DNA sequence: TGGTGGGACTAGAACGATCTAGAAACCCGA
DNA sequence: TCGGGTTTCTAGATCGTTCTAGTCCCACCA
């Protein structure tokens, strides 16, 4: 029924416009060296035929490929926000984006090799879990930018958020409100859990307060079980590893009959989409996904086009105070 | 510092193994026509050099491309679950997956054309918003499978979940518990909002009950505002358009001092990841993402490999009863 | 002994674009 | 009218594969 028909090629357009393939190529990629009149003629013929350049062939031939490979974790909602922003950043610099997800049963190396096989001119990896050696291996083939993780060795670029500054803001905010008994529910083995944990310890120390840390993780469930072990000795404020963890903490506290922020203040991290939901109104440390994504794309493009050496960009996050943090109840 | 080095090609492997390119090609794609001994020799040389076939070239040359294009919405968490499952399904049938997201400022047509430009042999679109004509246009180039939407015209395949059956289960479940005053918070203009609304009307009718429908939408905010307009005349149960909407309804009810399910039962749709969270325990109609994804991939591959005509696969969802639905409070 | 059939292998043309080098056309002043 | 420089255009090689159409060799059988 539906006859699968061949899509038009450069050749077809050239034929229709009565010029050579090479000239059509010049016109299509907006290169200099074509008269305005023929340019219009070719463009017209292309539109007429519904011609779209074939990126396989284009990528294959040209060494400068204008293709960025982006790997992300399908299970992390925050990554989706970055993907979204990365598209905008990439197109504004005239690049295409190839996506590859790390999913269940699909390890990160597989995701990355697939991007490489498609001819990505650079790789952007969101919170990569690979070792320095593995990263360096890929960096030997194309520029690699690590996003949200800065401990990546000398061979790769990184764009990350200053975890220490973020935690400092969180601690300052809470102590400023009058909190003394603050707990950090950490991220367990998740990427950037270590620096945040260390920063929390240092900042509490700086304030002359005891740094109490409860093992947690990046999901709601982790937050819930962490909060359960809080009951015995209730703090006045909690800094969670991320928003999802914070949500788990809040729900667990609520289930125990406690009010947020009246009884306990809770602070998240990421300022993800759902932190902004009207019923949650979660106070959170914002890493600003669009800015991070843009920085990573810029970094990748600069490395492709220039001959700069790897660098580590660190952005300072900012605090977004909403409704889950308040002054502690006078005891 | 990091010397960007050219990756090995067929030529290099051929040279190392002392055979022709063509033979290496034969060995690499496991085609018949090579002696076992040379096969091992070639494989050894390839491993030695770290050779990986270049999919750009491979895709360009072969008409049978083994590449499925998948478009999804970066803002829909449920789509991420399908993406995850689709990878597994695709690899098990020996296909690669190319991803393209519909993001803010990146319309669906752009996402799809990019998949086409990469040489996808078929397209799987998750809840496409295109018109029948546009879909048919793409179907003229490659097989197209619509996922989660079945009203797509004759030219494209569809794999969807039986919305009517899902709503029937929901209504039967609630009436079985003794509910009579049931409200549907609909999905507004979202894909599959219409069939669910119609099904609700029909099923309530069948039970001889009044079908009350409140305008809603696919997000938590939609659920919240819908629930607010419920206060005046409180139903005993709510069937929400999806899980996120259900969550908004629940939070709004809670904020009004009502208990779920004691005062009002709430049922979601999708059985997404977070419906399963221990603090939510949302009763929901499950569309079973892995099964849907597998069915879509199967359909696409069958169409590529065989010469079958488009078909519409409808899967029956099932009800997952958790903790947000219960018998109504005796009035 | 001489076909013949088939397995193992290869040369060279494709795929659809870009790139390089050079030809043709044009413009302008001497 | 002609030379020289610029602009416009084109032929042909090339990217790394797959595919087609062979060649070569050897075993088998009449």
PDB file of N, CA and C in Angstrom, chain A residues 264-320:
ATOM      1  N   UNK A 264      10.393  20.385  61.697  1.00  0.00           N
ATOM      2  CA  UNK A 264      11.719  20.154  61.107  1.00  0.00           C
ATOM      3  C   UNK A 264      11.794  20.859  59.746  1.00  0.00           C
ATOM      4  N   UNK A 265      12.887  21.567  59.495  1.00  0.00           N
ATOM      5  CA  UNK A 265      13.111  22.150  58.169  1.00  0.00           C
ATOM      6  C   UNK A 265      13.804  21.114  57.296  1.00  0.00           C
ATOM      7  N   UNK A 266      13.462  21.099  56.009  1.00  0.00           N
ATOM      8  CA  UNK A 266      14.113  20.155  55.093  1.00  0.00           C
ATOM      9  C   UNK A 266      14.570  20.910  53.840  1.00  0.00           C
ATOM     10  N   UNK A 267      15.794  20.660  53.467  1.00  0.00           N
ATOM     11  CA  UNK A 267      16.381  21.324  52.318  1.00  0.00           C
ATOM     12  C   UNK A 267      16.785  20.267  51.284  1.00  0.00           C
ATOM     13  N   UNK A 268      16.431  20.524  50.027  1.00  0.00           N
ATOM     14  CA  UNK A 268      16.805  19.577  48.978  1.00  0.00           C
ATOM     15  C   UNK A 268      18.023  20.054  48.219  1.00  0.00           C
ATOM     16  N   UNK A 269      18.322  19.354  47.124  1.00  0.00           N
ATOM     17  CA  UNK A 269      19.469  19.710  46.295  1.00  0.00           C
ATOM     18  C   UNK A 269      19.137  19.315  44.862  1.00  0.00           C
ATOM     19  N   UNK A 270      19.299  20.232  43.939  1.00  0.00           N
ATOM     20  CA  UNK A 270      19.051  20.049  42.494  1.00  0.00           C
ATOM     21  C   UNK A 270      18.056  21.071  41.972  1.00  0.00           C
ATOM     22  N   UNK A 271      17.103  21.440  42.857  1.00  0.00           N
ATOM     23  CA  UNK A 271      16.017  22.309  42.416  1.00  0.00           C
ATOM     24  C   UNK A 271      15.410  21.740  41.137  1.00  0.00           C
ATOM     25  N   UNK A 272      15.063  20.476  41.200  1.00  0.00           N
ATOM     26  CA  UNK A 272      14.494  19.826  40.032  1.00  0.00           C
ATOM     27  C   UNK A 272      13.062  20.286  39.815  1.00  0.00           C
ATOM     28  N   UNK A 273      12.525  19.876  38.687  1.00  0.00           N
ATOM     29  CA  UNK A 273      11.182  20.286  38.298  1.00  0.00           C
ATOM     30  C   UNK A 273      10.182  20.154  39.439  1.00  0.00           C
ATOM     31  N   UNK A 274      10.209  19.038  40.126  1.00  0.00           N
ATOM     32  CA  UNK A 274       9.135  18.822  41.100  1.00  0.00           C
ATOM     33  C   UNK A 274       9.344  19.553  42.410  1.00  0.00           C
ATOM     34  N   UNK A 275      10.574  20.076  42.630  1.00  0.00           N
ATOM     35  CA  UNK A 275      10.778  20.886  43.840  1.00  0.00           C
ATOM     36  C   UNK A 275       9.906  22.138  43.753  1.00  0.00           C
ATOM     37  N   UNK A 276       9.612  22.532  42.513  1.00  0.00           N
ATOM     38  CA  UNK A 276       8.855  23.763  42.285  1.00  0.00           C
ATOM     39  C   UNK A 276       7.351  23.553  42.371  1.00  0.00           C
ATOM     40  N   UNK A 277       6.920  22.286  42.467  1.00  0.00           N
ATOM     41  CA  UNK A 277       5.483  22.020  42.489  1.00  0.00           C
ATOM     42  C   UNK A 277       4.830  22.745  43.649  1.00  0.00           C
ATOM     43  N   UNK A 278       3.655  23.247  43.381  1.00  0.00           N
ATOM     44  CA  UNK A 278       3.010  24.115  44.359  1.00  0.00           C
ATOM     45  C   UNK A 278       2.714  23.410  45.678  1.00  0.00           C
ATOM     46  N   UNK A 279       2.492  22.120  45.663  1.00  0.00           N
ATOM     47  CA  UNK A 279       2.153  21.484  46.939  1.00  0.00           C
ATOM     48  C   UNK A 279       3.409  21.135  47.731  1.00  0.00           C
ATOM     49  N   UNK A 280       4.538  21.099  47.043  1.00  0.00           N
ATOM     50  CA  UNK A 280       5.777  20.757  47.730  1.00  0.00           C
ATOM     51  C   UNK A 280       6.516  22.015  48.181  1.00  0.00           C
ATOM     52  N   UNK A 281       6.810  22.877  47.208  1.00  0.00           N
ATOM     53  CA  UNK A 281       7.502  24.134  47.485  1.00  0.00           C
ATOM     54  C   UNK A 281       8.787  23.880  48.265  1.00  0.00           C
ATOM     55  N   UNK A 282       9.568  22.973  47.751  1.00  0.00           N
ATOM     56  CA  UNK A 282      10.792  22.550  48.431  1.00  0.00           C
ATOM     57  C   UNK A 282      11.906  23.585  48.315  1.00  0.00           C
ATOM     58  N   UNK A 283      12.452  23.983  49.436  1.00  0.00           N
ATOM     59  CA  UNK A 283      13.656  24.810  49.412  1.00  0.00           C
ATOM     60  C   UNK A 283      14.784  23.920  48.918  1.00  0.00           C
ATOM     61  N   UNK A 284      15.625  24.464  48.038  1.00  0.00           N
ATOM     62  CA  UNK A 284      16.609  23.579  47.423  1.00  0.00           C
ATOM     63  C   UNK A 284      17.811  24.353  46.913  1.00  0.00           C
ATOM     64  N   UNK A 285      18.926  23.659  46.798  1.00  0.00           N
ATOM     65  CA  UNK A 285      20.105  24.268  46.203  1.00  0.00           C
ATOM     66  C   UNK A 285      20.023  24.038  44.700  1.00  0.00           C
ATOM     67  N   UNK A 286      19.972  25.120  43.940  1.00  0.00           N
ATOM     68  CA  UNK A 286      19.790  24.988  42.500  1.00  0.00           C
ATOM     69  C   UNK A 286      21.112  24.906  41.758  1.00  0.00           C
ATOM     70  N   UNK A 287      21.255  23.885  40.933  1.00  0.00           N
ATOM     71  CA  UNK A 287      22.458  23.761  40.114  1.00  0.00           C
ATOM     72  C   UNK A 287      22.213  24.365  38.737  1.00  0.00           C
ATOM     73  N   UNK A 288      20.966  24.758  38.508  1.00  0.00           N
ATOM     74  CA  UNK A 288      20.623  25.423  37.263  1.00  0.00           C
ATOM     75  C   UNK A 288      20.975  24.606  36.018  1.00  0.00           C
ATOM     76  N   UNK A 289      20.146  23.639  35.742  1.00  0.00           N
ATOM     77  CA  UNK A 289      20.367  22.736  34.620  1.00  0.00           C
ATOM     78  C   UNK A 289      20.650  23.449  33.293  1.00  0.00           C
ATOM     79  N   UNK A 290      19.883  24.450  32.904  1.00  0.00           N
ATOM     80  CA  UNK A 290      20.140  25.086  31.614  1.00  0.00           C
ATOM     81  C   UNK A 290      21.545  25.672  31.520  1.00  0.00           C
ATOM     82  N   UNK A 291      21.981  26.310  32.604  1.00  0.00           N
ATOM     83  CA  UNK A 291      23.312  26.907  32.598  1.00  0.00           C
ATOM     84  C   UNK A 291      24.400  25.839  32.532  1.00  0.00           C
ATOM     85  N   UNK A 292      24.224  24.788  33.305  1.00  0.00           N
ATOM     86  CA  UNK A 292      25.204  23.703  33.285  1.00  0.00           C
ATOM     87  C   UNK A 292      25.278  23.086  31.891  1.00  0.00           C
ATOM     88  N   UNK A 293      24.119  22.843  31.316  1.00  0.00           N
ATOM     89  CA  UNK A 293      24.077  22.225  29.994  1.00  0.00           C
ATOM     90  C   UNK A 293      24.768  23.120  28.977  1.00  0.00           C
ATOM     91  N   UNK A 294      24.464  24.403  29.033  1.00  0.00           N
ATOM     92  CA  UNK A 294      25.069  25.337  28.093  1.00  0.00           C
ATOM     93  C   UNK A 294      26.582  25.373  28.269  1.00  0.00           C
ATOM     94  N   UNK A 295      27.025  25.370  29.510  1.00  0.00           N
ATOM     95  CA  UNK A 295      28.464  25.398  29.769  1.00  0.00           C
ATOM     96  C   UNK A 295      29.145  24.149  29.209  1.00  0.00           C
ATOM     97  N   UNK A 296      28.501  23.012  29.376  1.00  0.00           N
ATOM     98  CA  UNK A 296      29.083  21.767  28.884  1.00  0.00           C
ATOM     99  C   UNK A 296      29.160  21.769  27.363  1.00  0.00           C
ATOM    100  N   UNK A 297      28.102  22.217  26.734  1.00  0.00           N
ATOM    101  CA  UNK A 297      28.089  22.293  25.272  1.00  0.00           C
ATOM    102  C   UNK A 297      29.167  23.261  24.795  1.00  0.00           C
ATOM    103  N   UNK A 298      29.253  24.414  25.426  1.00  0.00           N
ATOM    104  CA  UNK A 298      30.274  25.395  25.049  1.00  0.00           C
ATOM    105  C   UNK A 298      31.665  24.789  25.139  1.00  0.00           C
ATOM    106  N   UNK A 299      31.901  24.144  26.241  1.00  0.00           N
ATOM    107  CA  UNK A 299      33.195  23.520  26.490  1.00  0.00           C
ATOM    108  C   UNK A 299      33.509  22.517  25.373  1.00  0.00           C
ATOM    109  N   UNK A 300      32.545  21.685  25.063  1.00  0.00           N
ATOM    110  CA  UNK A 300      32.745  20.656  24.045  1.00  0.00           C
ATOM    111  C   UNK A 300      33.027  21.292  22.685  1.00  0.00           C
ATOM    112  N   UNK A 301      32.242  22.277  22.341  1.00  0.00           N
ATOM    113  CA  UNK A 301      32.404  22.929  21.048  1.00  0.00           C
ATOM    114  C   UNK A 301      33.750  23.652  20.977  1.00  0.00           C
ATOM    115  N   UNK A 302      34.124  24.319  22.062  1.00  0.00           N
ATOM    116  CA  UNK A 302      35.421  24.998  22.083  1.00  0.00           C
ATOM    117  C   UNK A 302      36.551  24.013  21.847  1.00  0.00           C
ATOM    118  N   UNK A 303      36.436  22.862  22.477  1.00  0.00           N
ATOM    119  CA  UNK A 303      37.494  21.862  22.316  1.00  0.00           C
ATOM    120  C   UNK A 303      37.527  21.317  20.895  1.00  0.00           C
ATOM    121  N   UNK A 304      36.367  21.194  20.277  1.00  0.00           N
ATOM    122  CA  UNK A 304      36.321  20.689  18.911  1.00  0.00           C
ATOM    123  C   UNK A 304      36.928  21.708  17.957  1.00  0.00           C
ATOM    124  N   UNK A 305      36.539  22.952  18.159  1.00  0.00           N
ATOM    125  CA  UNK A 305      36.927  23.977  17.189  1.00  0.00           C
ATOM    126  C   UNK A 305      38.301  24.567  17.460  1.00  0.00           C
ATOM    127  N   UNK A 306      38.635  24.738  18.725  1.00  0.00           N
ATOM    128  CA  UNK A 306      39.947  25.265  19.054  1.00  0.00           C
ATOM    129  C   UNK A 306      40.891  24.122  19.359  1.00  0.00           C
ATOM    130  N   UNK A 307      42.007  24.462  19.919  1.00  0.00           N
ATOM    131  CA  UNK A 307      42.938  23.395  20.285  1.00  0.00           C
ATOM    132  C   UNK A 307      43.302  23.569  21.752  1.00  0.00           C
ATOM    133  N   UNK A 308      42.307  23.962  22.517  1.00  0.00           N
ATOM    134  CA  UNK A 308      42.554  24.214  23.922  1.00  0.00           C
ATOM    135  C   UNK A 308      42.756  22.911  24.682  1.00  0.00           C
ATOM    136  N   UNK A 309      43.310  23.035  25.842  1.00  0.00           N
ATOM    137  CA  UNK A 309      43.514  21.856  26.681  1.00  0.00           C
ATOM    138  C   UNK A 309      42.332  21.716  27.620  1.00  0.00           C
ATOM    139  N   UNK A 310      42.146  20.530  28.156  1.00  0.00           N
ATOM    140  CA  UNK A 310      41.020  20.296  29.057  1.00  0.00           C
ATOM    141  C   UNK A 310      41.002  21.292  30.212  1.00  0.00           C
ATOM    142  N   UNK A 311      39.823  21.658  30.623  1.00  0.00           N
ATOM    143  CA  UNK A 311      39.709  22.582  31.746  1.00  0.00           C
ATOM    144  C   UNK A 311      38.547  22.141  32.618  1.00  0.00           C
ATOM    145  N   UNK A 312      38.528  22.682  33.795  1.00  0.00           N
ATOM    146  CA  UNK A 312      37.461  22.308  34.703  1.00  0.00           C
ATOM    147  C   UNK A 312      36.666  23.538  35.091  1.00  0.00           C
ATOM    148  N   UNK A 313      35.459  23.585  34.590  1.00  0.00           N
ATOM    149  CA  UNK A 313      34.589  24.717  34.871  1.00  0.00           C
ATOM    150  C   UNK A 313      33.748  24.381  36.096  1.00  0.00           C
ATOM    151  N   UNK A 314      33.746  25.298  37.032  1.00  0.00           N
ATOM    152  CA  UNK A 314      32.926  25.077  38.220  1.00  0.00           C
ATOM    153  C   UNK A 314      31.946  26.221  38.358  1.00  0.00           C
ATOM    154  N   UNK A 315      30.687  25.897  38.420  1.00  0.00           N
ATOM    155  CA  UNK A 315      29.685  26.946  38.566  1.00  0.00           C
ATOM    156  C   UNK A 315      29.204  26.995  40.009  1.00  0.00           C
ATOM    157  N   UNK A 316      28.940  28.176  40.471  1.00  0.00           N
ATOM    158  CA  UNK A 316      28.430  28.300  41.829  1.00  0.00           C
ATOM    159  C   UNK A 316      26.916  28.169  41.810  1.00  0.00           C
ATOM    160  N   UNK A 317      26.407  27.255  42.597  1.00  0.00           N
ATOM    161  CA  UNK A 317      24.949  27.085  42.642  1.00  0.00           C
ATOM    162  C   UNK A 317      24.328  28.222  43.455  1.00  0.00           C
ATOM    163  N   UNK A 318      23.035  28.278  43.498  1.00  0.00           N
ATOM    164  CA  UNK A 318      22.398  29.271  44.354  1.00  0.00           C
ATOM    165  C   UNK A 318      21.238  28.638  45.098  1.00  0.00           C
ATOM    166  N   UNK A 319      20.880  29.292  46.155  1.00  0.00           N
ATOM    167  CA  UNK A 319      19.852  28.722  47.016  1.00  0.00           C
ATOM    168  C   UNK A 319      18.485  29.249  46.611  1.00  0.00           C
ATOM    169  N   UNK A 320      17.523  28.362  46.538  1.00  0.00           N
ATOM    170  CA  UNK A 320      16.150  28.781  46.279  1.00  0.00           C
ATOM    171  C   UNK A 320      15.327  28.464  47.506  1.00  0.00           C
TER     172      UNK A 320
END
